[in-house]
PDB file of C-alpha atoms in Angstrom:
ATOM      1  CA  MET A 279     114.307 -67.162 163.321  1.00 79.00           C
ATOM      2  CA  SER A 280     115.460 -63.389 163.927  1.00 89.00           C
ATOM      3  CA  PHE A 281     115.114 -60.045 166.006  1.00 92.00           C
ATOM      4  CA  PRO A 282     114.730 -57.243 165.809  1.00 94.00           C
ATOM      5  CA  VAL A 283     117.253 -53.984 167.643  1.00 94.00           C
ATOM      6  CA  GLY A 284     115.133 -53.255 170.046  1.00 93.00           C
ATOM      7  CA  GLN A 285     114.852 -56.719 171.529  1.00 93.00           C
ATOM      8  CA  VAL A 286     118.545 -57.836 170.857  1.00 93.00           C
ATOM      9  CA  ALA A 287     119.145 -55.191 173.569  1.00 93.00           C
ATOM     10  CA  GLY A 288     116.230 -56.011 176.103  1.00 92.00           C
ATOM     11  CA  PHE A 289     118.151 -59.603 175.438  1.00 87.00           C
ATOM     12  CA  ALA A 290     121.650 -58.296 175.657  1.00 91.00           C
ATOM     13  CA  GLY A 291     121.138 -55.641 178.569  1.00 91.00           C
ATOM     14  CA  VAL A 292     122.380 -53.332 176.325  1.00 92.00           C
ATOM     15  CA  THR A 293     121.319 -50.341 174.086  1.00 94.00           C
ATOM     16  CA  VAL A 294     119.859 -49.766 171.162  1.00 94.00           C
ATOM     17  CA  ARG A 295     122.559 -46.887 170.764  1.00 94.00           C
ATOM     18  CA  THR A 296     125.565 -49.590 171.144  1.00 94.00           C
ATOM     19  CA  LEU A 297     124.027 -51.980 169.202  1.00 95.00           C
ATOM     20  CA  HIS A 298     123.982 -48.927 166.603  1.00 96.00           C
ATOM     21  CA  HIS A 299     127.642 -48.060 167.330  1.00 95.00           C
ATOM     22  CA  TYR A 300     128.656 -52.070 166.437  1.00 95.00           C
ATOM     23  CA  ASP A 301     127.570 -51.816 162.823  1.00 95.00           C
ATOM     24  CA  GLU A 302     128.493 -49.115 161.750  1.00 95.00           C
ATOM     25  CA  ILE A 303     131.908 -49.764 162.698  1.00 95.00           C
ATOM     26  CA  GLY A 304     131.532 -53.342 161.657  1.00 95.00           C
ATOM     27  CA  LEU A 305     132.136 -55.072 164.234  1.00 95.00           C
ATOM     28  CA  LEU A 306     128.420 -56.922 164.723  1.00 95.00           C
ATOM     29  CA  VAL A 307     126.383 -56.352 161.489  1.00 96.00           C
ATOM     30  CA  PRO A 308     123.662 -57.431 161.597  1.00 95.00           C
ATOM     31  CA  SER A 309     122.664 -60.839 159.150  1.00 94.00           C
ATOM     32  CA  GLY A 310     119.245 -59.796 157.696  1.00 94.00           C
ATOM     33  CA  ARG A 311     116.808 -56.460 157.167  1.00 93.00           C
ATOM     34  CA  SER A 312     113.511 -56.372 157.153  1.00 89.00           C
ATOM     35  CA  HIS A 313     110.871 -55.124 154.444  1.00 89.00           C
ATOM     36  CA  ALA A 314     111.494 -51.023 156.352  1.00 90.00           C
ATOM     37  CA  GLY A 315     114.908 -51.831 156.294  1.00 90.00           C
ATOM     38  CA  HIS A 316     115.291 -52.505 160.007  1.00 93.00           C
ATOM     39  CA  ARG A 317     118.462 -54.413 160.734  1.00 94.00           C
ATOM     40  CA  ARG A 318     117.521 -58.108 161.736  1.00 95.00           C
ATOM     41  CA  TYR A 319     120.003 -60.389 164.588  1.00 95.00           C
ATOM     42  CA  SER A 320     119.969 -64.199 163.475  1.00 94.00           C
ATOM     43  CA  ASP A 321     121.061 -66.424 165.894  1.00 92.00           C
ATOM     44  CA  ALA A 322     124.958 -66.255 164.840  1.00 91.00           C
ATOM     45  CA  ASP A 323     124.238 -63.145 165.248  1.00 94.00           C
ATOM     46  CA  LEU A 324     123.882 -63.499 169.356  1.00 93.00           C
ATOM     47  CA  ASP A 325     126.920 -65.607 169.386  1.00 90.00           C
ATOM     48  CA  ARG A 326     128.425 -63.477 168.532  1.00 91.00           C
ATOM     49  CA  LEU A 327     127.128 -60.424 170.411  1.00 93.00           C
ATOM     50  CA  GLN A 328     127.730 -62.413 173.303  1.00 90.00           C
ATOM     51  CA  GLN A 329     131.419 -62.588 172.377  1.00 88.00           C
ATOM     52  CA  ILE A 330     131.995 -58.898 171.826  1.00 91.00           C
ATOM     53  CA  LEU A 331     129.905 -58.448 175.347  1.00 90.00           C
ATOM     54  CA  PHE A 332     132.080 -61.163 177.085  1.00 86.00           C
ATOM     55  CA  TYR A 333     135.593 -59.379 175.596  1.00 85.00           C
ATOM     56  CA  ARG A 334     134.254 -56.075 176.811  1.00 86.00           C
ATOM     57  CA  GLU A 335     133.155 -56.583 180.053  1.00 83.00           C
ATOM     58  CA  LEU A 336     136.846 -58.026 180.984  1.00 80.00           C
ATOM     59  CA  GLY A 337     137.884 -54.504 179.278  1.00 79.00           C
ATOM     60  CA  PHE A 338     139.549 -55.738 175.680  1.00 83.00           C
ATOM     61  CA  PRO A 339     138.547 -52.186 173.616  1.00 87.00           C
ATOM     62  CA  LEU A 340     136.512 -52.865 170.156  1.00 90.00           C
ATOM     63  CA  ASP A 341     138.803 -52.866 168.123  1.00 89.00           C
ATOM     64  CA  GLU A 342     140.642 -55.226 169.973  1.00 85.00           C
ATOM     65  CA  VAL A 343     137.514 -57.546 169.751  1.00 87.00           C
ATOM     66  CA  ALA A 344     137.298 -56.976 166.422  1.00 89.00           C
ATOM     67  CA  ALA A 345     141.144 -59.035 165.240  1.00 86.00           C
ATOM     68  CA  LEU A 346     139.914 -61.639 168.220  1.00 83.00           C
ATOM     69  CA  LEU A 347     136.234 -62.703 166.507  1.00 85.00           C
ATOM     70  CA  ASP A 348     137.406 -62.033 162.839  1.00 84.00           C
ATOM     71  CA  ASP A 349     140.839 -64.201 163.236  1.00 81.00           C
ATOM     72  CA  PRO A 350     140.353 -66.589 160.088  1.00 72.00           C
ATOM     73  CA  GLN A 351     142.851 -68.733 161.972  1.00 73.00           C
ATOM     74  CA  ALA A 352     140.966 -68.584 165.487  1.00 67.00           C
ATOM     75  CA  ASP A 353     139.579 -72.328 166.567  1.00 72.00           C
ATOM     76  CA  PRO A 354     136.424 -71.639 168.382  1.00 67.00           C
ATOM     77  CA  ARG A 355     137.315 -74.297 170.637  1.00 73.00           C
ATOM     78  CA  ALA A 356     140.720 -72.606 171.666  1.00 75.00           C
ATOM     79  CA  GLN A 357     138.455 -69.018 171.546  1.00 71.00           C
ATOM     80  CA  LEU A 358     136.503 -71.676 174.778  1.00 72.00           C
ATOM     81  CA  ARG A 359     139.762 -71.795 176.884  1.00 78.00           C
ATOM     82  CA  ARG A 360     140.716 -68.545 175.773  1.00 78.00           C
ATOM     83  CA  GLN A 361     138.138 -67.476 177.866  1.00 75.00           C
ATOM     84  CA  HIS A 362     137.522 -69.757 180.654  1.00 80.00           C
ATOM     85  CA  ASP A 363     141.320 -69.117 181.352  1.00 83.00           C
ATOM     86  CA  LEU A 364     140.819 -65.221 181.598  1.00 80.00           C
ATOM     87  CA  LEU A 365     137.807 -65.607 183.560  1.00 79.00           C
ATOM     88  CA  THR A 366     139.418 -67.711 185.829  1.00 84.00           C
ATOM     89  CA  ALA A 367     142.096 -64.846 186.093  1.00 83.00           C
ATOM     90  CA  ARG A 368     139.385 -62.342 186.467  1.00 78.00           C
ATOM     91  CA  ILE A 369     137.571 -64.371 189.790  1.00 82.00           C
ATOM     92  CA  GLU A 370     141.224 -65.212 190.968  1.00 83.00           C
ATOM     93  CA  LYS A 371     141.435 -60.737 191.020  1.00 78.00           C
ATOM     94  CA  LEU A 372     137.899 -60.287 192.503  1.00 77.00           C
ATOM     95  CA  GLN A 373     138.893 -62.701 194.835  1.00 80.00           C
ATOM     96  CA  LYS A 374     142.022 -60.759 196.270  1.00 75.00           C
ATOM     97  CA  MET A 375     139.931 -57.447 195.150  1.00 72.00           C
ATOM     98  CA  ALA A 376     137.017 -58.894 197.849  1.00 73.00           C
ATOM     99  CA  ALA A 377     139.447 -59.910 200.202  1.00 67.00           C
ATOM    100  CA  ALA A 378     141.143 -56.826 200.670  1.00 59.00           C
ATOM    101  CA  VAL A 379     137.205 -55.317 201.176  1.00 57.00           C
ATOM    102  CA  GLU A 380     136.952 -57.880 203.977  1.00 62.00           C
ATOM    103  CA  HIS A 381     140.654 -56.335 205.173  1.00 55.00           C
ATOM    104  CA  ALA A 382     139.033 -52.946 205.319  1.00 51.00           C
ATOM    105  CA  MET A 383     135.555 -53.695 206.625  1.00 55.00           C
ATOM    106  CA  GLU A 384     137.698 -55.777 209.798  1.00 55.00           C
ATOM    107  CA  ALA A 385     139.638 -52.475 210.105  1.00 52.00           C
ATOM    108  CA  ARG A 386     137.137 -50.218 210.015  1.00 52.00           C
ATOM    109  CA  THR A 387     136.205 -51.800 213.800  1.00 50.00           C
ATOM    110  CA  MET A 388     137.511 -51.212 217.363  1.00 47.00           C
ATOM    111  CA  GLY A 389     137.481 -47.443 216.535  1.00 46.00           C
ATOM    112  CA  ILE A 390     139.818 -47.763 213.411  1.00 51.00           C
ATOM    113  CA  ASP A 391     137.131 -45.387 212.079  1.00 56.00           C
ATOM    114  CA  LEU A 392     138.003 -42.388 214.004  1.00 56.00           C
ATOM    115  CA  THR A 393     140.453 -39.888 212.408  1.00 59.00           C
ATOM    116  CA  PRO A 394     144.034 -40.109 213.440  1.00 56.00           C
ATOM    117  CA  GLU A 395     143.448 -37.370 215.864  1.00 57.00           C
ATOM    118  CA  GLU A 396     140.872 -38.782 217.751  1.00 54.00           C
ATOM    119  CA  ARG A 397     142.597 -42.617 217.568  1.00 52.00           C
ATOM    120  CA  PHE A 398     145.415 -40.779 219.433  1.00 51.00           C
ATOM    121  CA  GLU A 399     142.797 -39.317 221.924  1.00 53.00           C
ATOM    122  CA  VAL A 400     141.431 -42.118 222.650  1.00 48.00           C
ATOM    123  CA  PHE A 401     143.927 -44.839 222.648  1.00 49.00           C
ATOM    124  CA  GLY A 402     147.258 -43.464 223.323  1.00 51.00           C
ATOM    125  CA  ASN A 403     150.268 -44.924 221.547  1.00 49.00           C
ATOM    126  CA  LYS A 404     148.272 -48.463 222.238  1.00 50.00           C
ATOM    127  CA  ASP A 405     146.441 -49.338 218.214  1.00 48.00           C
ATOM    128  CA  PRO A 406     143.586 -51.281 218.157  1.00 45.00           C
ATOM    129  CA  GLU A 407     144.601 -53.340 215.500  1.00 45.00           C
ATOM    130  CA  GLU A 408     148.083 -55.143 216.630  1.00 46.00           C
ATOM    131  CA  HIS A 409     146.380 -57.755 217.544  1.00 44.00           C
ATOM    132  CA  ALA A 410     143.288 -57.514 215.374  1.00 45.00           C
ATOM    133  CA  GLU A 411     144.543 -60.702 213.603  1.00 47.00           C
ATOM    134  CA  GLU A 412     145.808 -63.049 215.722  1.00 46.00           C
ATOM    135  CA  ALA A 413     142.218 -62.416 217.614  1.00 47.00           C
ATOM    136  CA  GLU A 414     141.028 -63.424 214.847  1.00 49.00           C
ATOM    137  CA  ARG A 415     142.984 -66.449 213.991  1.00 53.00           C
ATOM    138  CA  ARG A 416     142.008 -67.399 217.456  1.00 55.00           C
ATOM    139  CA  TRP A 417     138.175 -66.986 217.854  1.00 52.00           C
ATOM    140  CA  GLY A 418     137.235 -66.004 214.621  1.00 50.00           C
ATOM    141  CA  GLY A 419     134.822 -68.938 214.539  1.00 57.00           C
ATOM    142  CA  THR A 420     132.827 -68.096 217.500  1.00 64.00           C
ATOM    143  CA  GLU A 421     130.231 -66.412 218.041  1.00 72.00           C
ATOM    144  CA  ALA A 422     131.155 -64.212 220.944  1.00 68.00           C
ATOM    145  CA  TYR A 423     133.905 -62.907 218.518  1.00 64.00           C
ATOM    146  CA  ALA A 424     131.145 -62.147 215.492  1.00 72.00           C
ATOM    147  CA  GLU A 425     129.550 -60.425 218.268  1.00 75.00           C
ATOM    148  CA  SER A 426     132.092 -58.176 219.012  1.00 73.00           C
ATOM    149  CA  GLN A 427     132.932 -57.034 215.814  1.00 68.00           C
ATOM    150  CA  ARG A 428     129.632 -56.387 215.136  1.00 75.00           C
ATOM    151  CA  ARG A 429     129.181 -54.144 218.359  1.00 76.00           C
ATOM    152  CA  ALA A 430     132.925 -52.260 217.994  1.00 71.00           C
ATOM    153  CA  ALA A 431     132.098 -51.193 214.747  1.00 69.00           C
ATOM    154  CA  LEU A 432     129.373 -49.330 215.972  1.00 74.00           C
ATOM    155  CA  TYR A 433     131.533 -47.252 218.473  1.00 76.00           C
ATOM    156  CA  GLY A 434     132.440 -44.502 217.960  1.00 75.00           C
ATOM    157  CA  LYS A 435     134.912 -41.595 219.882  1.00 74.00           C
ATOM    158  CA  ASP A 436     132.869 -41.475 223.211  1.00 81.00           C
ATOM    159  CA  ASP A 437     132.176 -44.672 223.671  1.00 82.00           C
ATOM    160  CA  TRP A 438     135.675 -45.518 223.275  1.00 80.00           C
ATOM    161  CA  LYS A 439     136.371 -42.553 225.532  1.00 83.00           C
ATOM    162  CA  ARG A 440     134.004 -43.790 227.988  1.00 87.00           C
ATOM    163  CA  MET A 441     135.068 -47.521 227.771  1.00 86.00           C
ATOM    164  CA  GLN A 442     138.283 -47.068 228.601  1.00 85.00           C
ATOM    165  CA  ALA A 443     137.406 -44.584 231.237  1.00 89.00           C
ATOM    166  CA  GLU A 444     135.811 -47.220 233.489  1.00 91.00           C
ATOM    167  CA  VAL A 445     138.610 -49.614 232.514  1.00 89.00           C
ATOM    168  CA  ALA A 446     140.886 -47.335 234.396  1.00 90.00           C
ATOM    169  CA  SER A 447     138.081 -46.650 237.123  1.00 94.00           C
ATOM    170  CA  TRP A 448     138.525 -50.128 237.911  1.00 94.00           C
ATOM    171  CA  GLY A 449     142.696 -50.784 237.928  1.00 93.00           C
ATOM    172  CA  GLU A 450     142.466 -47.747 240.757  1.00 95.00           C
ATOM    173  CA  ARG A 451     140.169 -49.295 242.240  1.00 96.00           C
ATOM    174  CA  TYR A 452     142.021 -52.987 242.190  1.00 96.00           C
ATOM    175  CA  ASP A 453     145.564 -51.455 242.723  1.00 95.00           C
ATOM    176  CA  THR A 454     143.564 -49.996 246.286  1.00 96.00           C
ATOM    177  CA  LEU A 455     142.146 -53.824 246.659  1.00 96.00           C
ATOM    178  CA  MET A 456     145.642 -55.088 246.685  1.00 96.00           C
ATOM    179  CA  GLU A 457     147.517 -52.193 248.988  1.00 95.00           C
ATOM    180  CA  SER A 458     145.112 -53.346 251.287  1.00 96.00           C
ATOM    181  CA  GLY A 459     145.773 -57.269 251.429  1.00 96.00           C
ATOM    182  CA  GLU A 460     142.394 -57.964 250.020  1.00 96.00           C
ATOM    183  CA  PRO A 461     143.359 -61.972 248.988  1.00 97.00           C
ATOM    184  CA  ALA A 462     142.322 -63.049 245.029  1.00 96.00           C
ATOM    185  CA  THR A 463     138.670 -65.435 247.370  1.00 96.00           C
ATOM    186  CA  GLY A 464     138.052 -62.661 249.367  1.00 96.00           C
ATOM    187  CA  GLU A 465     134.722 -61.251 248.792  1.00 96.00           C
ATOM    188  CA  ARG A 466     135.237 -57.591 247.354  1.00 97.00           C
ATOM    189  CA  ALA A 467     137.690 -59.046 244.646  1.00 97.00           C
ATOM    190  CA  MET A 468     135.421 -61.561 243.836  1.00 98.00           C
ATOM    191  CA  ASP A 469     133.109 -58.241 242.658  1.00 97.00           C
ATOM    192  CA  MET A 470     135.527 -56.282 241.157  1.00 97.00           C
ATOM    193  CA  ALA A 471     135.855 -59.801 238.964  1.00 97.00           C
ATOM    194  CA  GLU A 472     132.499 -59.938 238.735  1.00 97.00           C
ATOM    195  CA  GLU A 473     131.898 -55.944 237.531  1.00 96.00           C
ATOM    196  CA  HIS A 474     135.258 -57.145 234.861  1.00 94.00           C
ATOM    197  CA  ARG A 475     133.327 -60.034 233.609  1.00 93.00           C
ATOM    198  CA  GLN A 476     130.581 -57.446 232.848  1.00 94.00           C
ATOM    199  CA  HIS A 477     132.012 -54.743 231.237  1.00 91.00           C
ATOM    200  CA  ILE A 478     133.040 -57.334 229.040  1.00 89.00           C
ATOM    201  CA  THR A 479     129.952 -58.285 228.601  1.00 89.00           C
ATOM    202  CA  ARG A 480     128.398 -54.954 228.328  1.00 89.00           C
ATOM    203  CA  TRP A 481     131.242 -53.728 225.573  1.00 86.00           C
ATOM    204  CA  PHE A 482     131.755 -57.165 223.351  1.00 82.00           C
ATOM    205  CA  TYR A 483     130.290 -60.297 223.886  1.00 82.00           C
ATOM    206  CA  GLU A 484     128.125 -62.607 226.689  1.00 85.00           C
ATOM    207  CA  CYS A 485     131.195 -63.189 228.740  1.00 86.00           C
ATOM    208  CA  SER A 486     129.800 -66.467 230.667  1.00 90.00           C
ATOM    209  CA  TYR A 487     131.484 -67.517 233.426  1.00 93.00           C
ATOM    210  CA  ASP A 488     133.521 -70.457 231.912  1.00 90.00           C
ATOM    211  CA  ILE A 489     134.778 -67.718 229.323  1.00 88.00           C
ATOM    212  CA  HIS A 490     135.753 -65.793 231.886  1.00 91.00           C
ATOM    213  CA  ARG A 491     137.905 -68.335 233.125  1.00 91.00           C
ATOM    214  CA  GLY A 492     139.411 -68.695 230.490  1.00 89.00           C
ATOM    215  CA  LEU A 493     140.241 -65.277 229.980  1.00 89.00           C
ATOM    216  CA  GLY A 494     141.523 -65.327 233.490  1.00 91.00           C
ATOM    217  CA  GLU A 495     143.837 -68.058 232.239  1.00 92.00           C
ATOM    218  CA  MET A 496     145.394 -66.513 229.627  1.00 88.00           C
ATOM    219  CA  TYR A 497     145.662 -62.940 231.255  1.00 89.00           C
ATOM    220  CA  VAL A 498     148.520 -65.281 232.755  1.00 92.00           C
ATOM    221  CA  SER A 499     149.928 -67.080 230.346  1.00 89.00           C
ATOM    222  CA  ASP A 500     150.082 -64.463 227.762  1.00 84.00           C
ATOM    223  CA  GLU A 501     153.010 -62.336 227.964  1.00 85.00           C
ATOM    224  CA  ARG A 502     151.049 -59.404 226.382  1.00 79.00           C
ATOM    225  CA  PHE A 503     147.784 -59.433 228.560  1.00 84.00           C
ATOM    226  CA  LYS A 504     149.841 -59.813 231.712  1.00 89.00           C
ATOM    227  CA  GLU A 505     152.185 -56.655 231.120  1.00 88.00           C
ATOM    228  CA  PHE A 506     149.019 -54.311 230.772  1.00 85.00           C
ATOM    229  CA  TYR A 507     147.176 -55.902 233.762  1.00 90.00           C
ATOM    230  CA  ASP A 508     150.997 -55.848 235.605  1.00 91.00           C
ATOM    231  CA  SER A 509     151.107 -52.196 234.312  1.00 90.00           C
ATOM    232  CA  VAL A 510     148.773 -50.996 236.506  1.00 90.00           C
ATOM    233  CA  ARG A 511     149.759 -53.281 239.893  1.00 93.00           C
ATOM    234  CA  PRO A 512     153.138 -55.822 240.083  1.00 94.00           C
ATOM    235  CA  GLY A 513     151.112 -59.319 240.413  1.00 96.00           C
ATOM    236  CA  LEU A 514     148.094 -58.307 239.648  1.00 96.00           C
ATOM    237  CA  ALA A 515     147.359 -60.567 236.381  1.00 95.00           C
ATOM    238  CA  GLU A 516     148.181 -63.435 238.844  1.00 96.00           C
ATOM    239  CA  HIS A 517     145.942 -61.967 241.494  1.00 97.00           C
ATOM    240  CA  LEU A 518     142.608 -61.111 238.849  1.00 97.00           C
ATOM    241  CA  ARG A 519     143.078 -64.444 237.215  1.00 97.00           C
ATOM    242  CA  GLY A 520     142.039 -65.982 241.704  1.00 97.00           C
ATOM    243  CA  ALA A 521     139.989 -63.335 242.093  1.00 98.00           C
ATOM    244  CA  ILE A 522     138.061 -64.493 238.351  1.00 97.00           C
ATOM    245  CA  THR A 523     138.611 -68.397 239.294  1.00 97.00           C
ATOM    246  CA  ALA A 524     136.614 -67.834 243.190  1.00 97.00           C
ATOM    247  CA  ASN A 525     133.919 -65.354 241.247  1.00 97.00           C
ATOM    248  CA  ALA A 526     133.195 -68.599 239.013  1.00 96.00           C
ATOM    249  CA  ALA A 527     133.368 -70.795 241.546  1.00 96.00           C
ATOM    250  CA  ARG A 528     130.996 -68.271 243.792  1.00 94.00           C
ATOM    251  CA  HIS A 529     128.001 -68.311 241.678  1.00 91.00           C
ATOM    252  CA  ALA A 530     128.591 -71.985 239.978  1.00 82.00           C
TER     253      ALA A 530
END
């Protein structure tokens, strides 16, 4: 059985012009011709075309492809092993490229798609990516983390500035609350803890009371979080943990 050039082009996903070129340079000379002189390709020709396209996909120039296919010492099985090795190397390279693209996609969350000027304006000297890797390691498999990433990817400069303003306002009011001597179990302290929980829910993910209690513990046990809250007012991290625990119990 033989096939006309147009049909072969359709099989292989190439143009008729490409097949004509391969014929002209001796890379793929069809085994037969029709009575009208048109090219006809045999099954063996299709096998060779498959090999050509394989090497072309891997970036081999046509002259090297011809040398590989026309080597009289070439063992078909050795050719297959070589192709397997090349494909394995290509797959590994593509996997690394995919990982790099995924990393770039992640980097565009947390406002990283802002310009450098906008990032500085919004975040000051704090890098929002600083703990991204650890966050993914600790919570990457959770629905909350996925939801947080999805939402953050949609935020622009104005969103981040509004969020920062909310945090600053909350911090000032919590400082005043502690200055007045309000205990962590007091009504106003619990209300501030509830506002803190709702802020997380509004901006990042559904923060249940159980999750909020866990966050409260982390604010004290993790030095970086403790430093952040205590920078607003010394002892705030401990006080907030108590208020979060009391608020969760209040809503139990």
